[in-house]
Short mmCIF file of C-alpha atoms in Angstrom, two decimals:
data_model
loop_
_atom_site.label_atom_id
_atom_site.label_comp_id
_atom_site.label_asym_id
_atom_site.label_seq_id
_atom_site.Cartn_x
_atom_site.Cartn_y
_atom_site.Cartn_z
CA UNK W 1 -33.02 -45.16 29.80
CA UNK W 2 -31.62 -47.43 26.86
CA UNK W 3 -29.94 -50.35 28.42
CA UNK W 4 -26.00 -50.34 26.74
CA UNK W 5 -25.69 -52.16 23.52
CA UNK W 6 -23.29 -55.69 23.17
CA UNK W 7 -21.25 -55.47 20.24
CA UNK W 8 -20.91 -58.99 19.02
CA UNK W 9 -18.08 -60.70 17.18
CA UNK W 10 -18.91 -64.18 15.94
CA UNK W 11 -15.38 -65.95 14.95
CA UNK W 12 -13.54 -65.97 18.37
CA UNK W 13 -15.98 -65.15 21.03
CA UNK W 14 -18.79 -67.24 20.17
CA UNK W 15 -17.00 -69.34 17.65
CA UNK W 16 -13.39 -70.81 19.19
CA UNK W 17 -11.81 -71.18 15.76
CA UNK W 18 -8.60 -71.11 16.57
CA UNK W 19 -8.74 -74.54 18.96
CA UNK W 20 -7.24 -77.50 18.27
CA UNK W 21 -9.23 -78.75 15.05
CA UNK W 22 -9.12 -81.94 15.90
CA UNK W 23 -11.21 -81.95 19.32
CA UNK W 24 -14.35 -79.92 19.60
CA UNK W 25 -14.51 -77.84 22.70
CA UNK W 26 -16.51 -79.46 25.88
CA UNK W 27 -20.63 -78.00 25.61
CA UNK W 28 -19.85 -76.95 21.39
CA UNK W 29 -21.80 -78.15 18.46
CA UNK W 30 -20.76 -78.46 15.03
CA UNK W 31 -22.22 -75.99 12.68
CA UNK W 32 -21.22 -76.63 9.27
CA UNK W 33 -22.01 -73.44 7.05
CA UNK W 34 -22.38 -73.97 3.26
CA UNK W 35 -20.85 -71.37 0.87
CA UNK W 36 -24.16 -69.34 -0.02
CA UNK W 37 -23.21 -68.41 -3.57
CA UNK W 38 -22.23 -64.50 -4.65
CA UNK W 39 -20.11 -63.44 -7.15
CA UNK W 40 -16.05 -63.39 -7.29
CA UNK W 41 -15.57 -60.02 -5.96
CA UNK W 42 -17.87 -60.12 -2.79
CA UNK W 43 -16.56 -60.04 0.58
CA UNK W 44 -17.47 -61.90 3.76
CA UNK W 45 -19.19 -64.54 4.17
CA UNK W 46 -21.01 -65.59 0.87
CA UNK W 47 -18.06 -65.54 -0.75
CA UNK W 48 -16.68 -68.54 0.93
CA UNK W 49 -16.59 -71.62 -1.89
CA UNK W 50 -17.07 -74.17 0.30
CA UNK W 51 -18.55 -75.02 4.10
CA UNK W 52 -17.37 -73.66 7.41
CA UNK W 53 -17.18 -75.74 10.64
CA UNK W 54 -18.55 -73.25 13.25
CA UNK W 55 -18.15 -74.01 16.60
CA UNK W 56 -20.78 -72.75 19.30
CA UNK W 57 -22.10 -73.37 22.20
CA UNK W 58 -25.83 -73.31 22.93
CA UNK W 59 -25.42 -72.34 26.46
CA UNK W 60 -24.34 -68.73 25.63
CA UNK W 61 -27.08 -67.67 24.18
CA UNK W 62 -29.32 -67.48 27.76
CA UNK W 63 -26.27 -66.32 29.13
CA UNK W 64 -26.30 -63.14 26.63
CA UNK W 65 -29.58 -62.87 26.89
CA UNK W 66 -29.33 -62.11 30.58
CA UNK W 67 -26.53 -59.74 30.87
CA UNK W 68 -29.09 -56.86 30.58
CA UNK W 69 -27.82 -55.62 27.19
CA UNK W 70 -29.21 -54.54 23.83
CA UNK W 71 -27.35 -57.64 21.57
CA UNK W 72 -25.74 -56.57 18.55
CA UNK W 73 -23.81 -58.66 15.72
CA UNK W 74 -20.35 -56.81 15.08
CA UNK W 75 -19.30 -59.27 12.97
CA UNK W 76 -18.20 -59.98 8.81
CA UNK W 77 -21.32 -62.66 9.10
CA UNK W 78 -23.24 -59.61 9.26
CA UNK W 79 -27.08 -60.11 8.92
CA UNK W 80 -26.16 -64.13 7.93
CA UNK W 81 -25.45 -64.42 11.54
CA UNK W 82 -29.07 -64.36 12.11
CA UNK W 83 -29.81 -67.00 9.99
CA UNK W 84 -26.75 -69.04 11.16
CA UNK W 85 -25.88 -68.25 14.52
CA UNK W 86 -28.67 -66.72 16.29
CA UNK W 87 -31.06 -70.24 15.90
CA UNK W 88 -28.21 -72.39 17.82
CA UNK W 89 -27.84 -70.13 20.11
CA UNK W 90 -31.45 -69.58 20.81
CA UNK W 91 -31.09 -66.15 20.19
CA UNK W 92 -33.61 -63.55 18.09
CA UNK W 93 -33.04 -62.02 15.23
CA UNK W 94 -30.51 -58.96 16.17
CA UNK W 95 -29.48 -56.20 14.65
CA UNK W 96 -26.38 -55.87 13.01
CA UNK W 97 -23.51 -53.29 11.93
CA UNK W 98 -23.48 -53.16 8.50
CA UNK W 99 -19.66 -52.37 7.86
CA UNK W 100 -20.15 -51.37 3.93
CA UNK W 101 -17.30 -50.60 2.57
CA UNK W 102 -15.16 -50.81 5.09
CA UNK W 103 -15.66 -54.22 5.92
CA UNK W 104 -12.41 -55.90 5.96
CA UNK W 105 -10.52 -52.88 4.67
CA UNK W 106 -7.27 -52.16 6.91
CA UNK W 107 -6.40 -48.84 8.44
CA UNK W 108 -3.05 -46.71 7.98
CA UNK W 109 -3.23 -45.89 11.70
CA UNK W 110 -3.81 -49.39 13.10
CA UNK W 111 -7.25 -49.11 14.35
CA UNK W 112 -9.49 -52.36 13.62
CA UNK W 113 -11.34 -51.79 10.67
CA UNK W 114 -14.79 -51.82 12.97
CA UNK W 115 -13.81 -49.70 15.47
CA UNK W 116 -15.06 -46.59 14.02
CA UNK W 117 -18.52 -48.27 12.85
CA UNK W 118 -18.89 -49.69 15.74
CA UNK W 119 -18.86 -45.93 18.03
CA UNK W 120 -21.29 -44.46 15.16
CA UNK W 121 -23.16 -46.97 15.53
CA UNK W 122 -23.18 -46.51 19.25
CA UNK W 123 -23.98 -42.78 18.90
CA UNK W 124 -22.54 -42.05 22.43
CA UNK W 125 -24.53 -44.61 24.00
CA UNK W 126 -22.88 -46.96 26.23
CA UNK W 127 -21.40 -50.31 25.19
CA UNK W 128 -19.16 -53.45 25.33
CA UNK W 129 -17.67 -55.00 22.13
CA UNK W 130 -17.10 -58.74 22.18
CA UNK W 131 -14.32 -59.56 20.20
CA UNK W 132 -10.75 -61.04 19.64
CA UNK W 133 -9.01 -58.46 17.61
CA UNK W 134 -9.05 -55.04 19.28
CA UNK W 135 -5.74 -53.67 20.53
CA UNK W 136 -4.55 -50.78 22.55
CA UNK W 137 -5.35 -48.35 19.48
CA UNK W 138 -9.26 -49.38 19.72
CA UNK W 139 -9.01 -48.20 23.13
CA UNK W 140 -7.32 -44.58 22.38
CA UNK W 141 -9.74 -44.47 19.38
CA UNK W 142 -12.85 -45.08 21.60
CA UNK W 143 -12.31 -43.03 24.40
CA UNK W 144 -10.89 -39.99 22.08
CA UNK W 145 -14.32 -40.34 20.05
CA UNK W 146 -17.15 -41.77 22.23
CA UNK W 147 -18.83 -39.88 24.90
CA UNK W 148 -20.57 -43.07 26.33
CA UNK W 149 -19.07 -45.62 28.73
CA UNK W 150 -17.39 -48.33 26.71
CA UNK W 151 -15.54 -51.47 27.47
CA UNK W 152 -13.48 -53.19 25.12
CA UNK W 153 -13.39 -57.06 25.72
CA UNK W 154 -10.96 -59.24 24.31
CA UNK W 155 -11.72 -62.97 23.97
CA UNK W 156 -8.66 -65.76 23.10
CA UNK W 157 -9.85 -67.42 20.19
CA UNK W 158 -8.80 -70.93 21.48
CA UNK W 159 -11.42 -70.72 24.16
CA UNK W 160 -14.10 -68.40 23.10
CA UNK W 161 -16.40 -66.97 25.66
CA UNK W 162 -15.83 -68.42 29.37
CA UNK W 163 -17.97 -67.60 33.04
CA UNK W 164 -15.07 -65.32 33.29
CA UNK W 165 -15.95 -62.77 30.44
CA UNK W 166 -19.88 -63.09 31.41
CA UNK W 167 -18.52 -61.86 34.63
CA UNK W 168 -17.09 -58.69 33.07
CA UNK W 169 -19.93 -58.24 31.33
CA UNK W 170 -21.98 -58.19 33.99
CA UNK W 171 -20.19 -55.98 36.38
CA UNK W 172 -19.31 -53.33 33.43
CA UNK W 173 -23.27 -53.78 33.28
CA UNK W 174 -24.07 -53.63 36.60
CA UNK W 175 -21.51 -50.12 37.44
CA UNK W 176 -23.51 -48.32 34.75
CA UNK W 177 -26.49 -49.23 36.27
CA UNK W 178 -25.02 -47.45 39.53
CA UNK W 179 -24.00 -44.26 37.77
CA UNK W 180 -27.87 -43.73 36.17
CA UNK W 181 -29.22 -44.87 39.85
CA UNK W 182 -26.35 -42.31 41.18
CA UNK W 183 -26.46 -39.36 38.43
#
C-alpha cells in the first residue's frame, strides 16, 4: 500500500515570512535566494529581480522525513525548491506539482489556485497539504472531488511549522494506518 503523500508549501510552513523581519525565529537560518534570471513575463520564482531572505529551520526536515509520508513540494518554488530548500533541510530531491498555467492564476469560485492540482495530482490517494492559504472552500472542493482521505492543514505564517502540526500529521498518519490494518 502507497503510504499518503505530504503536499508541501514552502512560504509559510517551512518558511515563517510573515514574522517580525527584524528578529529571526529561535532554531531558523538565513537563506538568502538570488533572483535566477528569466524573462519579464515569467512567473514564480525566477522572476524575482533581486534576493529573498528565506527563513528555515533545519530541524524539520528529520521531522518530515519521519511522519511516514511520501513528501511532495506544493509550492510556486516548484522544482527550485529542490535546489534551495531541500539541501537545508536535509531533505532529497522531491517531487513536485507542476502548477502550469495555473500557477498563481485566481479562481471565480474562491478555491486556491492549487487546490485542484493538488487532488489530480493525488489521484484519490490519500494526503495532507501543508500550507497557509487554504480556506473553507478547499475543504468543500476536496471532499466533493477526492475519493482518498485528505486533511487540509493550515499553518500561521508568523510561526511556520510547530511540534503541534507534526502532531497532526502524525495522528492523521497514524488513523489511516488503522483503517488499511482495519479494512
Amino acid at each position: 500500500m502507497n503510504r499518503p503523500l505530504l503536499f508541501l508549501d514552502v512560504d509559510g510552513p517551512l518558511n515563517p515570512y510573515a514574522a517580525k523581519p527584524e528578529r529571526r525565529p529561535d532554531g531558523y537560518t538565513t537563506l538568502r535566494v538570488p533572483w535566477i534570471g528569466g524573462h519579464e513575463e515569467d512567473r514564480g520564482l525566477s522572476s524575482r529581480r533581486r534576493s529573498l531572505r528565506v527563513w528555515l529551520n533545519p530541524e524539520h526536515g528529520r521531522f518530515l522525513l519521519r511522519l511516514g509520508f511520501e513528501l511532495c513540494w506544493a509550492t510556486t518554488w516548484m522544482d527550485d525548491a529542490n535546489r534551495w530548500i531541500a539541501p537545508t533541510l536535509g531533505l532529497p530531491e522531491l517531487p513536485f506539482v507542476d502548477f502550469g498555467d495555473v500557477l498563481l492564476r485566481e479562481r471565480s469560485d474562491g478555491v486556491h489556485w492549487k487546490t485542484a492540482p493538488l487532488v489530480k495530482y493525488a489521484g484519490g490517494r490519500s494526503f495532507a497539504w501543508v500550507d497557509d492559504e487554504q480556506s473553507e472552500r478547499d475543504q468543500v472542493y476536496v471532499t466533493a472531488h477526492h475519493l482518498g482521505s485528505a486533511l487540509l492543514h493550515h499553518v500561521d505564517p508568523r510561526v511556520g511549522l510547530r511540534e503541534d502540526d507534526f502532531d497532526t500529521l502524525t495522528h492523521f498518519a497514524r488513523n489511516l494506518d488503522t483503517l488499511r490494518t482495519v479494512g
